[in-house]
XYZ file of N, CA and C in Angstrom:
711
model
N -17.978 20.361 -18.421
C -17.425 19.139 -17.841
C -17.239 18.094 -18.940
N -16.057 17.497 -19.016
C -15.783 16.514 -20.049
C -16.534 15.212 -19.772
N -16.820 14.509 -20.838
C -17.539 13.244 -20.709
C -16.585 12.132 -20.279
N -17.076 11.152 -19.496
C -16.248 9.996 -19.178
C -16.022 9.160 -20.422
N -14.969 8.329 -20.392
C -14.544 7.576 -21.581
C -14.530 6.089 -21.274
N -15.078 5.308 -22.188
C -15.013 3.845 -22.119
C -14.174 3.331 -23.281
N -13.308 2.361 -23.009
C -12.417 1.794 -24.014
C -12.638 0.284 -24.071
N -12.932 -0.234 -25.262
C -13.250 -1.645 -25.428
C -12.201 -2.314 -26.314
N -11.543 -3.331 -25.770
C -10.619 -4.139 -26.564
C -11.349 -5.389 -27.065
N -11.143 -5.700 -28.351
C -11.792 -6.889 -28.906
C -13.275 -6.697 -29.098
N -13.650 -5.542 -29.646
C -15.073 -5.289 -29.877
C -15.595 -6.127 -31.028
N -16.893 -6.372 -31.001
C -17.522 -7.177 -32.042
C -19.016 -7.063 -31.952
N -19.776 -7.806 -32.755
C -21.215 -7.599 -32.882
C -22.066 -8.050 -31.695
N -21.498 -8.696 -30.695
C -22.304 -9.133 -29.560
C -22.016 -8.238 -28.343
N -21.102 -8.630 -27.490
C -20.798 -7.858 -26.282
C -20.278 -6.465 -26.631
N -19.386 -6.397 -27.610
C -18.766 -5.116 -27.936
C -19.760 -4.066 -28.397
N -20.549 -4.390 -29.429
C -21.457 -3.392 -29.971
C -22.544 -3.008 -28.963
N -23.025 -3.970 -28.181
C -24.019 -3.646 -27.160
C -23.444 -2.698 -26.126
N -22.170 -2.908 -25.777
C -21.512 -2.023 -24.796
C -21.324 -0.625 -25.372
N -20.955 -0.534 -26.641
C -20.834 0.771 -27.289
C -22.162 1.525 -27.202
N -23.241 0.895 -27.620
C -24.537 1.538 -27.632
C -24.965 1.975 -26.231
N -24.748 1.088 -25.251
C -25.203 1.391 -23.890
C -24.453 2.556 -23.293
N -23.145 2.584 -23.456
C -22.372 3.670 -22.846
C -22.544 4.980 -23.618
N -22.652 4.929 -24.941
C -22.951 6.155 -25.689
C -24.267 6.768 -25.240
N -25.274 5.931 -25.052
C -26.615 6.427 -24.680
C -26.649 6.971 -23.264
N -25.608 6.664 -22.490
C -25.540 7.155 -21.099
C -24.461 8.219 -20.912
N -24.114 8.896 -22.006
C -23.266 10.076 -21.900
C -21.780 9.840 -21.944
N -21.344 8.656 -22.332
C -19.912 8.368 -22.431
C -19.411 8.625 -23.840
N -18.142 8.920 -23.948
C -17.426 8.758 -25.194
C -16.890 7.333 -25.202
N -16.914 6.705 -26.370
C -16.548 5.296 -26.451
C -15.535 5.074 -27.561
N -14.479 4.325 -27.227
C -13.492 3.876 -28.216
C -13.585 2.358 -28.254
N -13.804 1.815 -29.438
C -13.793 0.367 -29.580
C -12.645 -0.017 -30.507
N -12.009 -1.141 -30.187
C -10.838 -1.557 -30.955
C -11.011 -2.992 -31.467
N -10.296 -3.249 -32.533
C -10.238 -4.591 -33.114
C -9.004 -4.634 -33.990
N -8.622 -5.828 -34.399
C -7.516 -5.934 -35.355
C -7.920 -5.391 -36.719
N -9.213 -5.279 -36.973
C -9.710 -4.760 -38.244
C -10.623 -3.570 -37.988
N -10.143 -2.364 -38.291
C -10.990 -1.184 -38.139
C -12.171 -1.243 -39.091
N -11.972 -1.784 -40.278
C -13.065 -1.861 -41.244
C -14.232 -2.659 -40.682
N -13.905 -3.736 -39.953
C -14.978 -4.546 -39.357
C -15.817 -3.696 -38.399
N -15.180 -2.853 -37.613
C -15.892 -2.004 -36.664
C -16.682 -0.934 -37.407
N -16.108 -0.375 -38.459
C -16.800 0.666 -39.213
C -18.014 0.111 -39.950
N -18.043 -1.180 -40.184
C -19.212 -1.807 -40.800
C -20.271 -2.167 -39.764
N -20.039 -1.820 -38.499
C -20.939 -2.225 -37.427
C -21.958 -1.183 -37.040
N -22.345 -0.312 -37.977
C -23.396 0.702 -37.759
C -22.960 1.814 -36.832
N -21.662 2.021 -36.682
C -21.141 3.132 -35.890
C -20.255 3.997 -36.776
N -20.375 5.294 -36.635
C -19.489 6.206 -37.363
C -18.643 6.975 -36.380
N -17.429 7.319 -36.780
C -16.564 8.112 -35.911
C -17.093 9.545 -35.839
N -17.207 10.051 -34.607
C -17.658 11.418 -34.407
C -17.068 11.914 -33.098
N -17.655 12.952 -32.508
C -17.091 13.522 -31.289
C -17.215 12.595 -30.083
N -18.033 11.555 -30.186
C -18.244 10.654 -29.054
C -17.841 9.209 -29.314
N -17.443 8.892 -30.527
C -17.096 7.508 -30.834
C -15.907 7.436 -31.774
N -15.021 6.505 -31.488
C -13.880 6.237 -32.349
C -13.690 4.722 -32.484
N -13.245 4.297 -33.657
C -12.840 2.905 -33.877
C -11.350 2.904 -34.188
N -10.592 2.107 -33.436
C -9.147 2.068 -33.610
C -8.694 0.639 -33.854
N -7.628 0.508 -34.611
C -7.007 -0.799 -34.807
C -6.088 -1.106 -33.646
N -6.211 -2.288 -33.069
C -5.320 -2.714 -31.983
C -5.189 -4.232 -32.018
N -3.966 -4.686 -31.945
C -3.671 -6.113 -31.904
C -3.218 -6.465 -30.493
N -4.063 -7.155 -29.733
C -3.721 -7.444 -28.335
C -2.605 -8.470 -28.195
N -2.181 -9.068 -29.303
C -0.999 -9.925 -29.253
C 0.276 -9.114 -29.067
N 0.185 -7.805 -29.278
C 1.341 -6.902 -29.253
C 1.128 -5.874 -28.136
N 1.930 -5.964 -27.083
C 1.752 -5.034 -25.956
C 1.975 -3.598 -26.373
N 2.870 -3.365 -27.334
C 3.090 -1.995 -27.807
C 1.840 -1.427 -28.471
N 1.078 -2.278 -29.151
C -0.167 -1.843 -29.786
C -1.185 -1.437 -28.716
N -1.230 -2.160 -27.624
C -2.132 -1.810 -26.521
C -1.749 -0.463 -25.933
N -0.469 -0.258 -25.678
C -0.007 1.019 -25.119
C -0.285 2.175 -26.068
N -0.088 1.959 -27.371
C -0.368 3.016 -28.349
C -1.844 3.378 -28.337
N -2.697 2.382 -28.146
C -4.137 2.662 -28.108
C -4.469 3.575 -26.936
N -3.947 3.271 -25.764
C -4.170 4.135 -24.613
C -3.633 5.532 -24.884
N -2.456 5.639 -25.464
C -1.866 6.938 -25.761
C -2.732 7.730 -26.726
N -3.277 7.060 -27.728
C -4.145 7.730 -28.696
C -5.392 8.261 -28.035
N -6.006 7.465 -27.180
C -7.224 7.889 -26.472
C -6.931 9.057 -25.550
N -5.828 8.969 -24.816
C -5.474 10.062 -23.902
C -5.233 11.365 -24.667
N -4.567 11.266 -25.800
C -4.269 12.467 -26.577
C -5.534 13.097 -27.154
N -6.475 12.247 -27.562
C -7.696 12.750 -28.208
C -8.726 13.247 -27.190
N -8.946 12.471 -26.146
C -10.043 12.752 -25.232
C -9.656 12.801 -23.751
N -8.646 12.055 -23.359
C -8.287 11.958 -21.944
C -8.202 10.516 -21.486
N -8.158 10.336 -20.161
C -7.993 9.006 -19.593
C -9.309 8.233 -19.583
N -9.330 7.010 -20.082
C -10.560 6.206 -19.965
C -10.779 5.756 -18.518
N -12.029 5.808 -18.089
C -12.365 5.378 -16.729
C -13.011 3.997 -16.705
N -13.432 3.511 -17.874
C -14.021 2.183 -18.007
C -13.283 1.456 -19.131
N -12.763 0.278 -18.822
C -12.077 -0.544 -19.834
C -12.735 -1.908 -19.869
N -13.036 -2.389 -21.061
C -13.582 -3.724 -21.251
C -12.591 -4.511 -22.094
N -12.072 -5.613 -21.537
C -11.156 -6.477 -22.284
C -11.942 -7.680 -22.759
N -12.407 -7.604 -23.990
C -13.238 -8.645 -24.588
C -12.483 -9.443 -25.630
N -11.190 -9.179 -25.753
C -10.358 -9.878 -26.740
C -9.981 -11.268 -26.234
N -9.843 -12.194 -27.146
C -9.428 -13.551 -26.795
C -8.894 -14.260 -28.030
N -8.087 -15.276 -27.792
C -7.580 -16.075 -28.910
C -7.675 -17.541 -28.540
N -8.210 -18.330 -29.449
C -8.371 -19.766 -29.234
C -7.764 -20.529 -30.401
N -6.924 -21.500 -30.093
C -6.518 -22.521 -31.052
C -7.082 -23.823 -30.527
N -8.028 -24.395 -31.261
C -8.695 -25.607 -30.774
C -7.725 -26.794 -30.763
N -7.848 -27.592 -29.726
C -7.054 -28.812 -29.588
C -7.922 -30.026 -29.839
N -7.300 -31.129 -30.192
C -8.000 -32.403 -30.268
C -8.361 -32.800 -28.842
N -9.643 -32.868 -28.503
C -10.015 -33.156 -27.115
C -9.536 -34.509 -26.612
N -9.235 -35.424 -27.527
C -8.754 -36.746 -27.105
C -7.244 -36.799 -26.968
N -6.549 -35.784 -27.495
C -5.077 -35.787 -27.447
C -4.562 -34.347 -27.530
N -4.927 -33.493 -26.545
C -4.627 -32.064 -26.664
C -3.145 -31.729 -26.697
N -2.309 -32.490 -25.989
C -0.900 -32.110 -25.886
C -0.086 -32.563 -27.102
N -0.627 -33.456 -27.885
C 0.018 -33.793 -29.152
C -0.495 -32.917 -30.294
N -1.733 -32.507 -30.197
C -2.336 -31.769 -31.310
C -1.991 -30.281 -31.299
N -1.590 -29.751 -30.142
C -1.240 -28.327 -30.047
C 0.260 -28.147 -30.140
N 0.683 -27.168 -30.923
C 2.108 -26.819 -30.949
C 2.418 -25.853 -29.817
N 3.653 -25.854 -29.377
C 4.065 -24.915 -28.326
C 3.921 -23.478 -28.818
N 4.214 -23.236 -30.075
C 4.114 -21.872 -30.592
C 2.660 -21.389 -30.609
N 1.715 -22.280 -30.921
C 0.306 -21.894 -30.859
C -0.120 -21.589 -29.420
N 0.354 -22.400 -28.490
C 0.018 -22.169 -27.093
C 0.566 -20.822 -26.622
N 1.822 -20.539 -26.978
C 2.431 -19.263 -26.600
C 1.676 -18.090 -27.211
N 1.232 -18.242 -28.450
C 0.512 -17.154 -29.120
C -0.811 -16.841 -28.417
N -1.502 -17.881 -27.963
C -2.767 -17.623 -27.261
C -2.530 -16.937 -25.932
N -1.444 -17.282 -25.248
C -1.146 -16.634 -23.984
C -0.826 -15.153 -24.161
N -0.235 -14.798 -25.300
C 0.058 -13.382 -25.551
C -1.236 -12.572 -25.598
N -2.258 -13.103 -26.232
C -3.528 -12.376 -26.328
C -4.324 -12.457 -25.045
N -4.389 -13.646 -24.460
C -5.297 -13.890 -23.332
C -4.736 -13.491 -21.984
N -3.416 -13.422 -21.869
C -2.791 -13.143 -20.569
C -1.860 -11.930 -20.634
N -0.872 -11.972 -21.516
C 0.107 -10.876 -21.564
C -0.558 -9.575 -22.004
N -1.441 -9.663 -22.983
C -2.165 -8.472 -23.406
C -3.019 -7.902 -22.295
N -3.685 -8.773 -21.558
C -4.487 -8.336 -20.409
C -3.599 -7.665 -19.366
N -2.456 -8.263 -19.075
C -1.530 -7.671 -18.104
C -1.166 -6.240 -18.517
N -0.861 -6.049 -19.801
C -0.500 -4.717 -20.278
C -1.667 -3.749 -20.179
N -2.865 -4.223 -20.512
C -4.051 -3.358 -20.432
C -4.337 -2.946 -18.990
N -4.147 -3.858 -18.037
C -4.342 -3.514 -16.630
C -3.308 -2.471 -16.203
N -2.049 -2.668 -16.602
C -1.000 -1.698 -16.273
C -1.362 -0.302 -16.781
N -1.794 -0.221 -18.022
C -2.149 1.082 -18.595
C -3.391 1.658 -17.929
N -4.345 0.790 -17.602
C -5.556 1.265 -16.932
C -5.232 1.885 -15.586
N -4.351 1.247 -14.835
C -3.983 1.770 -13.506
C -3.313 3.134 -13.635
N -2.442 3.290 -14.623
C -1.827 4.604 -14.870
C -2.912 5.659 -15.074
N -3.889 5.329 -15.896
C -4.966 6.273 -16.169
C -5.842 6.529 -14.964
N -6.193 5.482 -14.232
C -7.052 5.634 -13.058
C -6.409 6.582 -12.040
N -5.102 6.474 -11.888
C -4.402 7.330 -10.925
C -4.479 8.806 -11.311
N -4.631 9.076 -12.596
C -4.664 10.447 -13.079
C -6.064 11.053 -13.081
N -7.082 10.227 -12.909
C -8.460 10.707 -12.940
C -8.871 11.285 -11.583
N -9.890 12.143 -11.564
C -10.387 12.649 -10.293
C -10.837 11.514 -9.382
N -10.631 11.674 -8.101
C -10.972 10.613 -7.144
C -12.442 10.237 -7.206
N -13.308 11.224 -7.477
C -14.741 10.976 -7.456
C -15.236 10.211 -8.682
N -14.439 10.142 -9.750
C -14.886 9.464 -10.964
C -14.814 7.950 -10.773
N -15.891 7.266 -11.128
C -15.943 5.813 -10.953
C -15.074 5.139 -12.001
N -14.300 4.128 -11.542
C -13.313 3.491 -12.407
C -13.514 1.978 -12.356
N -13.559 1.361 -13.531
C -13.816 -0.089 -13.572
C -13.134 -0.715 -14.773
N -12.671 -1.947 -14.584
C -12.040 -2.740 -15.633
C -12.770 -4.071 -15.679
N -13.280 -4.428 -16.860
C -14.041 -5.665 -17.029
C -13.310 -6.612 -17.971
N -13.175 -7.852 -17.541
C -12.639 -8.907 -18.398
C -13.753 -9.911 -18.635
N -14.089 -10.179 -19.891
C -15.153 -11.140 -20.174
C -14.577 -12.552 -20.128
N -14.798 -13.208 -19.001
C -14.189 -14.511 -18.772
C -15.074 -15.666 -19.172
N -16.319 -15.642 -18.659
C -17.322 -16.658 -18.997
C -16.842 -18.088 -18.864
N -16.738 -18.501 -17.610
C -16.665 -19.914 -17.217
C -15.275 -20.542 -17.245
N -14.415 -20.201 -18.179
C -13.245 -21.040 -18.423
C -12.142 -20.944 -17.369
N -12.344 -20.158 -16.316
C -11.376 -20.187 -15.212
C -11.634 -21.333 -14.236
N -12.759 -22.000 -14.366
C -13.052 -23.131 -13.485
C -12.083 -24.280 -13.750
N -11.751 -24.998 -12.722
C -10.825 -26.123 -12.874
C -11.579 -27.368 -13.322
N -12.389 -27.202 -14.356
C -13.119 -28.298 -14.979
C -12.829 -28.203 -16.469
N -11.849 -28.929 -16.972
C -11.444 -28.772 -18.375
C -12.612 -28.943 -19.342
N -12.672 -28.036 -20.322
C -13.623 -28.146 -21.403
C -12.891 -28.735 -22.595
N -13.227 -29.937 -23.035
C -12.451 -30.603 -24.072
C -12.233 -29.731 -25.309
N -10.975 -29.653 -25.730
C -10.613 -28.877 -26.909
C -10.222 -27.444 -26.627
N -10.438 -26.981 -25.387
C -10.208 -25.580 -25.054
C -8.985 -25.388 -24.160
N -7.960 -26.195 -24.365
C -6.757 -26.106 -23.542
C -6.158 -24.716 -23.547
N -6.070 -24.099 -24.744
C -5.412 -22.791 -24.845
C -6.226 -21.695 -24.164
N -7.505 -21.633 -24.486
C -8.340 -20.573 -23.918
C -8.575 -20.781 -22.436
N -8.734 -22.038 -22.010
C -8.938 -22.313 -20.597
C -7.731 -21.931 -19.755
N -6.530 -22.269 -20.239
C -5.319 -21.876 -19.507
C -5.196 -20.374 -19.444
N -5.504 -19.705 -20.555
C -5.414 -18.259 -20.573
C -6.423 -17.590 -19.658
N -7.656 -18.075 -19.676
C -8.699 -17.482 -18.821
C -8.398 -17.728 -17.338
N -7.833 -18.881 -17.022
C -7.480 -19.161 -15.623
C -6.414 -18.192 -15.135
N -5.391 -17.968 -15.957
C -4.351 -16.997 -15.597
C -4.927 -15.601 -15.521
N -5.814 -15.276 -16.478
C -6.451 -13.955 -16.482
C -7.263 -13.724 -15.199
N -7.966 -14.752 -14.746
C -8.757 -14.617 -13.525
C -7.864 -14.245 -12.350
N -6.678 -14.838 -12.283
C -5.748 -14.509 -11.196
C -5.308 -13.049 -11.288
N -4.994 -12.585 -12.492
C -4.573 -11.197 -12.653
C -5.694 -10.235 -12.240
N -6.909 -10.537 -12.650
C -8.042 -9.683 -12.293
C -8.254 -9.650 -10.785
N -8.214 -10.831 -10.159
C -8.373 -10.889 -8.702
C -7.255 -10.140 -7.992
N -6.040 -10.295 -8.474
C -4.899 -9.609 -7.888
C -5.054 -8.097 -7.989
N -5.479 -7.617 -9.144
C -5.683 -6.187 -9.342
C -6.781 -5.658 -8.445
N -7.895 -6.375 -8.355
C -9.008 -5.910 -7.526
C -8.608 -5.875 -6.056
N -7.856 -6.872 -5.623
C -7.391 -6.910 -4.242
C -6.459 -5.743 -3.932
N -5.595 -5.408 -4.911
C -4.605 -4.369 -4.678
C -5.185 -2.967 -4.718
N -6.171 -2.733 -5.576
C -6.607 -1.357 -5.852
C -8.023 -1.022 -5.419
N -8.746 -1.992 -4.908
C -10.149 -1.726 -4.541
C -10.246 -0.599 -3.509
N -9.287 -0.532 -2.584
C -9.355 0.524 -1.558
C -9.107 1.911 -2.134
N -8.622 1.992 -3.377
C -8.448 3.269 -4.056
C -9.658 3.612 -4.939
N -10.617 2.709 -4.987
C -11.798 2.938 -5.804
C -11.692 2.418 -7.216
N -10.645 1.619 -7.503
C -10.507 1.000 -8.827
C -11.031 -0.439 -8.723
N -12.045 -0.768 -9.503
C -12.592 -2.117 -9.454
C -12.241 -2.897 -10.716
N -11.968 -4.196 -10.502
C -11.619 -5.112 -11.583
C -12.529 -6.342 -11.469
N -13.143 -6.724 -12.588
C -14.141 -7.791 -12.557
C -13.848 -8.835 -13.630
N -13.928 -10.090 -13.241
C -13.923 -11.223 -14.158
C -15.389 -11.566 -14.394
N -15.937 -11.153 -15.514
C -17.372 -11.237 -15.740
C -17.722 -12.593 -16.346
N -18.713 -13.238 -15.738
C -19.007 -14.641 -16.029
C -20.525 -14.830 -16.062
N -21.115 -14.792 -17.272
C -22.566 -14.930 -17.391
C -23.000 -16.361 -17.148
N -24.102 -16.526 -16.412
C -24.629 -17.839 -16.050
C -26.137 -17.898 -16.266
N -26.636 -19.113 -16.422
C -28.069 -19.321 -16.324
C -28.450 -19.309 -14.834
N -29.729 -19.228 -14.549
C -30.176 -19.119 -13.161
C -29.773 -20.323 -12.314
N -29.598 -21.490 -12.957
C -29.215 -22.683 -12.206
C -27.702 -22.817 -12.049
N -26.957 -21.811 -12.522
C -25.497 -21.814 -12.366
C -24.734 -22.348 -13.537
N -25.412 -22.926 -14.521
C -24.718 -23.440 -15.703
C -24.133 -22.290 -16.514
N -22.976 -22.558 -17.114
C -22.369 -21.573 -18.005
C -23.221 -21.392 -19.258
N -23.308 -20.166 -19.755
C -24.120 -19.928 -20.943
C -23.432 -20.420 -22.213
N -22.117 -20.601 -22.166
C -21.311 -21.134 -23.287
C -21.572 -20.292 -24.549
N -22.276 -20.848 -25.536
C -22.470 -20.146 -26.800
C -23.715 -19.239 -26.821
N -24.355 -19.085 -25.668
C -25.568 -18.244 -25.604
C -25.280 -16.927 -24.872
N -24.079 -16.413 -25.024
C -23.695 -15.158 -24.380
C -24.601 -14.024 -24.873
N -25.142 -13.271 -23.927
C -26.058 -12.177 -24.242
C -25.300 -10.845 -24.160
N -25.036 -10.248 -25.313
C -24.258 -9.017 -25.340
C -24.922 -7.883 -24.588
N -26.220 -7.701 -24.770
C -26.893 -6.596 -24.082
C -26.940 -6.813 -22.585
N -27.088 -8.063 -22.162
C -27.051 -8.344 -20.713
C -25.700 -7.973 -20.128
N -24.626 -8.264 -20.871
C -23.296 -7.852 -20.420
C -23.206 -6.323 -20.316
N -23.636 -5.638 -21.362
C -23.533 -4.176 -21.384
C -24.304 -3.546 -20.223
N -25.516 -4.038 -19.980
C -26.318 -3.510 -18.866
C -25.635 -3.794 -17.537
N -25.033 -4.958 -17.425
C -24.342 -5.326 -16.188
C -23.119 -4.445 -15.971
N -22.322 -4.257 -17.035
C -21.167 -3.359 -16.922
C -21.619 -1.987 -16.410
N -22.639 -1.447 -17.055
C -23.059 -0.091 -16.713
C -23.602 -0.014 -15.282
N -24.349 -1.043 -14.877
C -24.867 -1.059 -13.513
C -23.754 -1.084 -12.465
N -22.694 -1.834 -12.734
C -21.553 -1.875 -11.817
C -20.820 -0.540 -11.789
N -20.668 0.082 -12.944
C -19.996 1.386 -12.991
C -20.791 2.432 -12.235
N -22.093 2.465 -12.424
C -22.938 3.459 -11.778
C -23.147 3.190 -10.304
N -22.914 1.953 -9.883
C -23.101 1.622 -8.476
C -24.476 1.125 -8.141
N -25.335 0.924 -9.153
C -26.653 0.356 -8.884
C -26.575 -1.153 -8.699
N -25.466 -1.760 -9.127
C -25.184 -3.180 -8.901
C -23.856 -3.293 -8.173
N -23.686 -4.393 -7.449
C -22.416 -4.646 -6.756
C -21.982 -6.092 -7.023
N -20.675 -6.309 -6.905
C -20.134 -7.645 -7.161
C -18.710 -7.726 -6.653
N -18.265 -8.926 -6.246
C -16.837 -9.137 -6.011
C -16.126 -9.292 -7.360
N -14.824 -9.580 -7.313
C -14.050 -9.649 -8.559
C -14.562 -10.763 -9.494
N -14.882 -11.938 -8.958
C -15.425 -13.016 -9.793
C -16.918 -12.753 -9.924
N -17.279 -12.139 -11.023
C -18.570 -11.509 -11.164
C -19.540 -12.387 -11.947
N -20.018 -13.433 -11.279
C -21.005 -14.327 -11.902
C -22.365 -13.626 -11.894
N -22.947 -13.484 -13.065
C -24.224 -12.767 -13.114
C -25.237 -13.515 -13.965
N -26.497 -13.253 -13.669
C -27.611 -13.822 -14.411
C -28.382 -12.672 -15.058
N -28.716 -12.818 -16.304
C -29.438 -11.781 -17.035
C -30.675 -11.324 -16.259
N -30.776 -10.011 -16.047
C -31.922 -9.438 -15.368
C -31.866 -9.494 -13.869
N -30.872 -10.200 -13.299
C -30.777 -10.330 -11.852
C -29.531 -9.663 -11.268
N -28.493 -9.517 -12.052
C -27.242 -8.988 -11.520
C -26.389 -10.097 -10.934
N -25.490 -9.730 -10.032
C -24.566 -10.700 -9.439
C -25.319 -11.767 -8.666
N -24.929 -13.014 -8.901
C -25.473 -14.151 -8.150
C -24.304 -14.985 -7.664
N -24.254 -15.221 -6.366
C -23.203 -16.060 -5.792
C -23.683 -17.508 -5.789
N -22.946 -18.351 -6.490
C -23.287 -19.761 -6.542
C -22.435 -20.531 -5.535
N -22.851 -21.726 -5.131
C -22.128 -22.479 -4.086
C -20.670 -22.712 -4.425
N -20.326 -22.857 -5.708
C -18.956 -23.165 -6.109
C -18.119 -21.911 -6.315
N -18.754 -20.736 -6.207
C -18.052 -19.475 -6.465
C -17.410 -18.961 -5.196
N -16.088 -19.058 -5.120
C -15.383 -18.640 -3.915
C -15.559 -17.156 -3.654
């Protein structure tokens, strides 16, 4: 029996590497991607029969499609996808619309929204080809910025994450009855505050795996607390 496959976009030393370790240790083959393969190869992982590092630029939808094609050709269809890629151009919090260029704003949307759209499209193609019994999940690491409470200086990333949240919700609504789950993952402290710069990579990885295995459950807006799993807060629709 072939091993299930997890594919990570925008891997790195926090959420990405923890997710690689967690899924490898639970019998998955794992592909992690970044714009720099060398960066991933320096992350204590070597390419072998269960792990690959690939170059992928999420600003380019063709690069995303090529990544899926490469994984399918080598191992088969991925059943778990993590979209951890993001692009931020900081704005002057006192004058965001003068300090940001339109071209910078468009560039961030390509990574944060258009790239996600393409990854969801490719994921759905793959999910349809997998056995019905195989668990299928797509995770987007959102972490707070879809809330309609502007975070000063984060105009580009906030707009992108808000649009991304809609795409994730739309996908989960459309495909949940087929067994394909889509989650906007949002780590919180126990009191509901956003963790902001205290994102716990291993907590994310454990949460992803729990949702895939079915030991944890969550709606699409997946607010979770480390060690507790999904927590519904009063403001979480």
